Coordinates of C-alpha atoms in Angstrom, one line a residue:
M1 CA -0.1 0.0 0.0
A2 CA 2.4 2.3 0.9
S3 CA 4.5 2.0 -3.0
R4 CA 1.2 2.8 -4.1
T5 CA 0.3 5.7 -2.1
P6 CA 1.6 9.0 -3.0
S7 CA 4.1 10.5 -0.3
A8 CA 3.8 7.8 1.8
A9 CA 6.5 5.6 3.4
Y10 CA 8.0 1.9 4.7
E11 CA 10.7 1.5 6.8
V12 CA 12.3 -1.0 8.6
V13 CA 14.3 0.8 11.7
H14 CA 15.7 -0.7 14.8
G15 CA 13.8 -3.9 14.2
V16 CA 10.3 -2.4 13.8
A17 CA 8.2 -2.0 10.5
L18 CA 7.1 1.7 9.9
T19 CA 4.5 2.4 7.8
S20 CA 2.9 5.8 6.8
L21 CA 0.2 5.9 4.5
N22 CA -0.3 9.8 4.3
Q23 CA -3.6 10.1 5.8
P24 CA -4.6 11.5 9.1
H25 CA -5.8 8.6 11.3
Y26 CA -3.8 6.7 13.5
L27 CA -5.0 3.7 11.3
F28 CA -3.2 4.5 8.5
N29 CA 0.5 5.3 10.5
F30 CA 1.5 2.4 12.4
A31 CA 4.6 0.3 13.7
S32 CA 4.0 -3.3 13.7
M33 CA 5.8 -6.8 13.7
A34 CA 8.5 -5.6 16.0
S35 CA 11.5 -8.1 16.7
L36 CA 13.7 -5.8 19.2
E37 CA 16.8 -7.3 20.8
S38 CA 17.4 -6.7 24.4
G39 CA 18.4 -3.1 25.1
T40 CA 17.2 -1.5 22.1
E41 CA 13.7 -1.3 23.1
E42 CA 13.9 2.6 24.2
Q43 CA 16.2 3.7 20.9
A44 CA 13.6 1.5 18.7
I45 CA 10.4 3.4 20.5
A46 CA 11.9 6.6 19.9
G47 CA 12.7 6.2 16.3
A48 CA 9.4 5.4 15.6
A49 CA 7.8 8.1 17.4
S50 CA 10.5 10.6 15.4
F51 CA 9.2 9.0 12.1
F52 CA 5.7 9.7 12.2
E53 CA 5.9 12.9 14.0
S54 CA 8.3 14.2 11.1
R55 CA 5.4 13.4 9.0
G56 CA 2.8 15.3 11.4
M57 CA 0.7 12.1 11.5
P58 CA -1.0 10.5 14.3
W59 CA 0.0 7.0 14.9
C60 CA -0.1 3.7 16.7
W61 CA 2.3 1.0 17.8
Q62 CA 0.6 -2.6 17.2
V63 CA 1.4 -5.3 19.0
G64 CA 0.6 -9.2 18.7
P65 CA 1.7 -12.2 19.3
A66 CA 4.3 -12.5 17.0
S67 CA 5.7 -9.2 18.6
N68 CA 9.4 -9.1 20.6
P69 CA 10.3 -8.8 23.3
D70 CA 7.1 -10.6 25.4
D71 CA 6.9 -7.4 27.6
L72 CA 7.0 -5.0 24.7
G73 CA 3.7 -3.6 25.8
D74 CA 4.9 -2.9 29.4
K75 CA 8.1 -1.1 27.5
L76 CA 5.7 0.9 25.4
V77 CA 3.6 2.5 28.4
A78 CA 6.9 2.8 30.3
A79 CA 8.4 5.5 27.1
G80 CA 4.6 7.5 27.5
L81 CA 2.3 5.3 24.9
T82 CA -1.2 4.5 26.5
L83 CA -3.1 1.2 25.6
S84 CA -5.7 2.6 23.8
H85 CA -7.7 -1.1 22.9
Q86 CA -7.2 -4.5 21.9
T87 CA -9.3 -6.2 18.7
P88 CA -9.7 -10.1 18.3
G89 CA -7.1 -11.6 15.9
M90 CA -9.6 -13.9 14.3
G91 CA -9.1 -17.5 11.5
V92 CA -10.7 -20.3 10.2
D93 CA -9.7 -23.4 8.5
L94 CA -11.5 -23.0 5.1
R95 CA -11.0 -26.6 4.3
G96 CA -14.3 -26.9 6.9
Y97 CA -16.0 -23.9 5.3
E98 CA -19.5 -24.5 3.8
P99 CA -20.4 -21.9 1.0
G100 CA -23.0 -19.6 1.6
S101 CA -25.0 -17.0 -0.2
V102 CA -23.3 -14.3 -2.3
E103 CA -26.6 -13.3 -4.2
E104 CA -26.0 -9.8 -5.8
V105 CA -22.7 -9.7 -4.9
Q106 CA -20.2 -7.9 -7.1
E107 CA -16.7 -7.8 -7.9
V108 CA -14.7 -4.9 -8.8
T109 CA -13.3 -5.2 -12.0
D110 CA -12.6 -1.7 -13.4
E111 CA -12.7 2.1 -12.5
A112 CA -16.8 2.5 -12.2
S113 CA -17.0 -0.5 -9.8
L114 CA -14.5 0.7 -8.0
A115 CA -15.7 3.6 -7.0
E116 CA -18.9 2.2 -5.9
W117 CA -16.7 -0.3 -3.9
S118 CA -15.2 2.8 -2.3
E119 CA -18.7 4.9 -1.8
A120 CA -19.8 1.5 0.5
V121 CA -16.6 1.1 2.3
L122 CA -16.3 5.4 3.0
A123 CA -20.1 5.3 4.2
A124 CA -20.1 2.3 6.2
F125 CA -16.9 3.3 8.2
G126 CA -17.6 6.9 8.3
M127 CA -14.4 7.5 6.5
P128 CA -13.8 11.0 4.7
P129 CA -13.3 10.6 0.9
A130 CA -9.4 11.1 1.0
F131 CA -9.6 7.6 3.2
G132 CA -11.1 6.0 -0.4
S133 CA -7.2 6.5 -2.1
V134 CA -5.3 4.4 0.5
F135 CA -7.5 1.1 -0.7
T136 CA -8.5 2.0 -4.0
N137 CA -4.5 2.6 -5.2
C138 CA -3.8 -0.7 -5.2
F139 CA -6.5 -1.9 -7.4
A140 CA -4.2 -3.5 -10.5
P141 CA -3.5 -6.9 -12.0
D142 CA 0.0 -7.3 -10.3
V143 CA -1.7 -7.0 -6.6
P144 CA -3.1 -10.0 -5.1
I145 CA -6.1 -8.0 -3.9
R146 CA -9.7 -8.7 -4.6
F147 CA -13.0 -6.3 -3.5
F148 CA -16.5 -7.5 -3.3
Y149 CA -19.6 -5.7 -2.8
L150 CA -23.4 -5.5 -2.8
K151 CA -25.8 -2.7 -4.1
A152 CA -29.6 -2.5 -2.6
D153 CA -32.1 -0.1 -4.6
G154 CA -29.2 0.8 -6.5
K155 CA -26.4 2.3 -4.0
P156 CA -23.9 0.4 -2.8
V157 CA -24.5 -0.7 0.7
A158 CA -21.8 -3.1 1.8
A159 CA -18.2 -4.3 0.9
S160 CA -15.5 -6.1 1.7
M161 CA -11.7 -6.7 0.4
S162 CA -9.3 -9.6 0.6
F163 CA -5.4 -9.5 0.3
Y164 CA -3.3 -12.6 0.1
G165 CA -0.2 -12.8 1.4
A166 CA 2.2 -15.4 3.9
G167 CA 0.0 -17.9 2.7
V168 CA -3.0 -16.7 4.0
A169 CA -6.3 -14.9 2.8
G170 CA -6.7 -11.4 4.9
I171 CA -9.9 -10.2 5.2
Y172 CA -10.5 -6.4 5.5
C173 CA -13.2 -3.7 5.1
V174 CA -15.9 -5.5 5.6
G175 CA -18.4 -2.9 6.3
V176 CA -21.9 -2.0 6.1
V177 CA -23.8 1.3 5.7
P178 CA -25.9 2.1 8.9
E179 CA -29.1 2.4 7.4
A180 CA -28.5 -1.1 5.5
R181 CA -27.4 -3.2 8.7
R182 CA -29.0 -6.1 10.0
R183 CA -30.4 -7.3 6.7
G184 CA -27.5 -10.0 5.7
F185 CA -25.6 -7.9 3.4
G186 CA -22.1 -8.1 5.6
E187 CA -22.5 -12.2 5.7
R188 CA -22.9 -11.9 1.9
V189 CA -19.8 -10.3 1.3
M190 CA -17.9 -12.1 3.5
H191 CA -18.9 -15.5 1.7
A192 CA -17.6 -13.7 -1.5
C193 CA -14.2 -13.5 0.0
L194 CA -13.8 -16.8 1.5
Q195 CA -15.4 -18.4 -1.6
G196 CA -12.9 -16.5 -3.7
A197 CA -9.9 -17.4 -1.3
L198 CA -10.8 -20.9 -1.9
E199 CA -11.0 -20.4 -5.3
D200 CA -7.6 -19.1 -5.4
G201 CA -6.2 -21.9 -3.2
Y202 CA -6.0 -20.9 0.1
D203 CA -7.1 -22.6 3.1
V204 CA -6.7 -20.3 6.0
A205 CA -8.4 -16.8 6.3
I206 CA -7.8 -14.5 9.0
L207 CA -9.0 -11.1 9.9
H208 CA -8.9 -8.4 12.8
S209 CA -12.8 -8.0 14.1
S210 CA -14.4 -4.9 15.5
R211 CA -16.5 -6.1 18.7
M212 CA -19.9 -5.5 16.4
G213 CA -18.4 -8.3 13.8
V214 CA -17.4 -11.2 16.4
P215 CA -21.0 -12.2 16.0
L216 CA -20.9 -12.7 12.1
Y217 CA -17.4 -14.3 12.0
E218 CA -18.1 -16.7 14.6
K219 CA -21.3 -17.5 12.4
L220 CA -19.0 -18.4 10.0
G221 CA -16.4 -20.4 11.5
F222 CA -13.8 -18.0 12.8
R223 CA -12.4 -18.5 16.1
E224 CA -10.4 -15.8 18.1
Y225 CA -6.6 -16.9 18.5
C226 CA -5.2 -13.9 19.7
K227 CA -5.5 -10.3 20.7
I228 CA -3.7 -7.1 18.5
A229 CA -3.3 -4.2 20.9
F230 CA -3.3 -0.7 20.2
Y231 CA -0.9 1.7 21.6
M232 CA -0.9 5.6 21.3
P233 CA 1.1 8.4 22.2
A234 CA -0.5 9.9 25.3
G235 CA -3.0 12.6 24.6
Q236 CA -3.5 11.8 20.5
D237 CA -7.6 10.9 19.8
D238 CA -8.5 7.2 19.0

């Protein structure tokens, strides 16, 4: 995403991956995949803060089960960051997946359908128009990404996205516009991602869930395997 977003940056500094997608929201500017050697934590944390502050962007540090050292969260707090929230890291073995309805679900194939997908995602998550470019810039034949969406009454109302990497299908941007929720649209665009992953040869799908999404994902066979913790600089809004 960083390579396709204007003025974005991606660097690995002191054993931590730093990504800035040049949008003013912490979800688009983050430190992750930390693998720090003992004694370098303070330097790595300071380097991450400098990286994002020099770009004038709000940011977060994501800590998951593969982050090192094991007490990284404590060290972030000691350095002045605060634990904002945690999200469930979920996964499903697609070899036991039972296909469901994908009625009326469409896949993005051109610029016009990409615009409709973006309209649904932005409305579902209450994002400003500029945020959509982070995702739509990645629509290209050489990127292992698929976009799905669904329309009701002529309007895009639900969307999802799958990105393939590290041997798994990552599911992202699953959302339904507020006025169309609880009508099964989210489940349909999820089924489109999972069936597409199977068609493309993937046995495992993963995602980070909001609290609202957990019941849907559990219904589809996902189970929680870890927590992803989000740490932010003190005083920064979530």
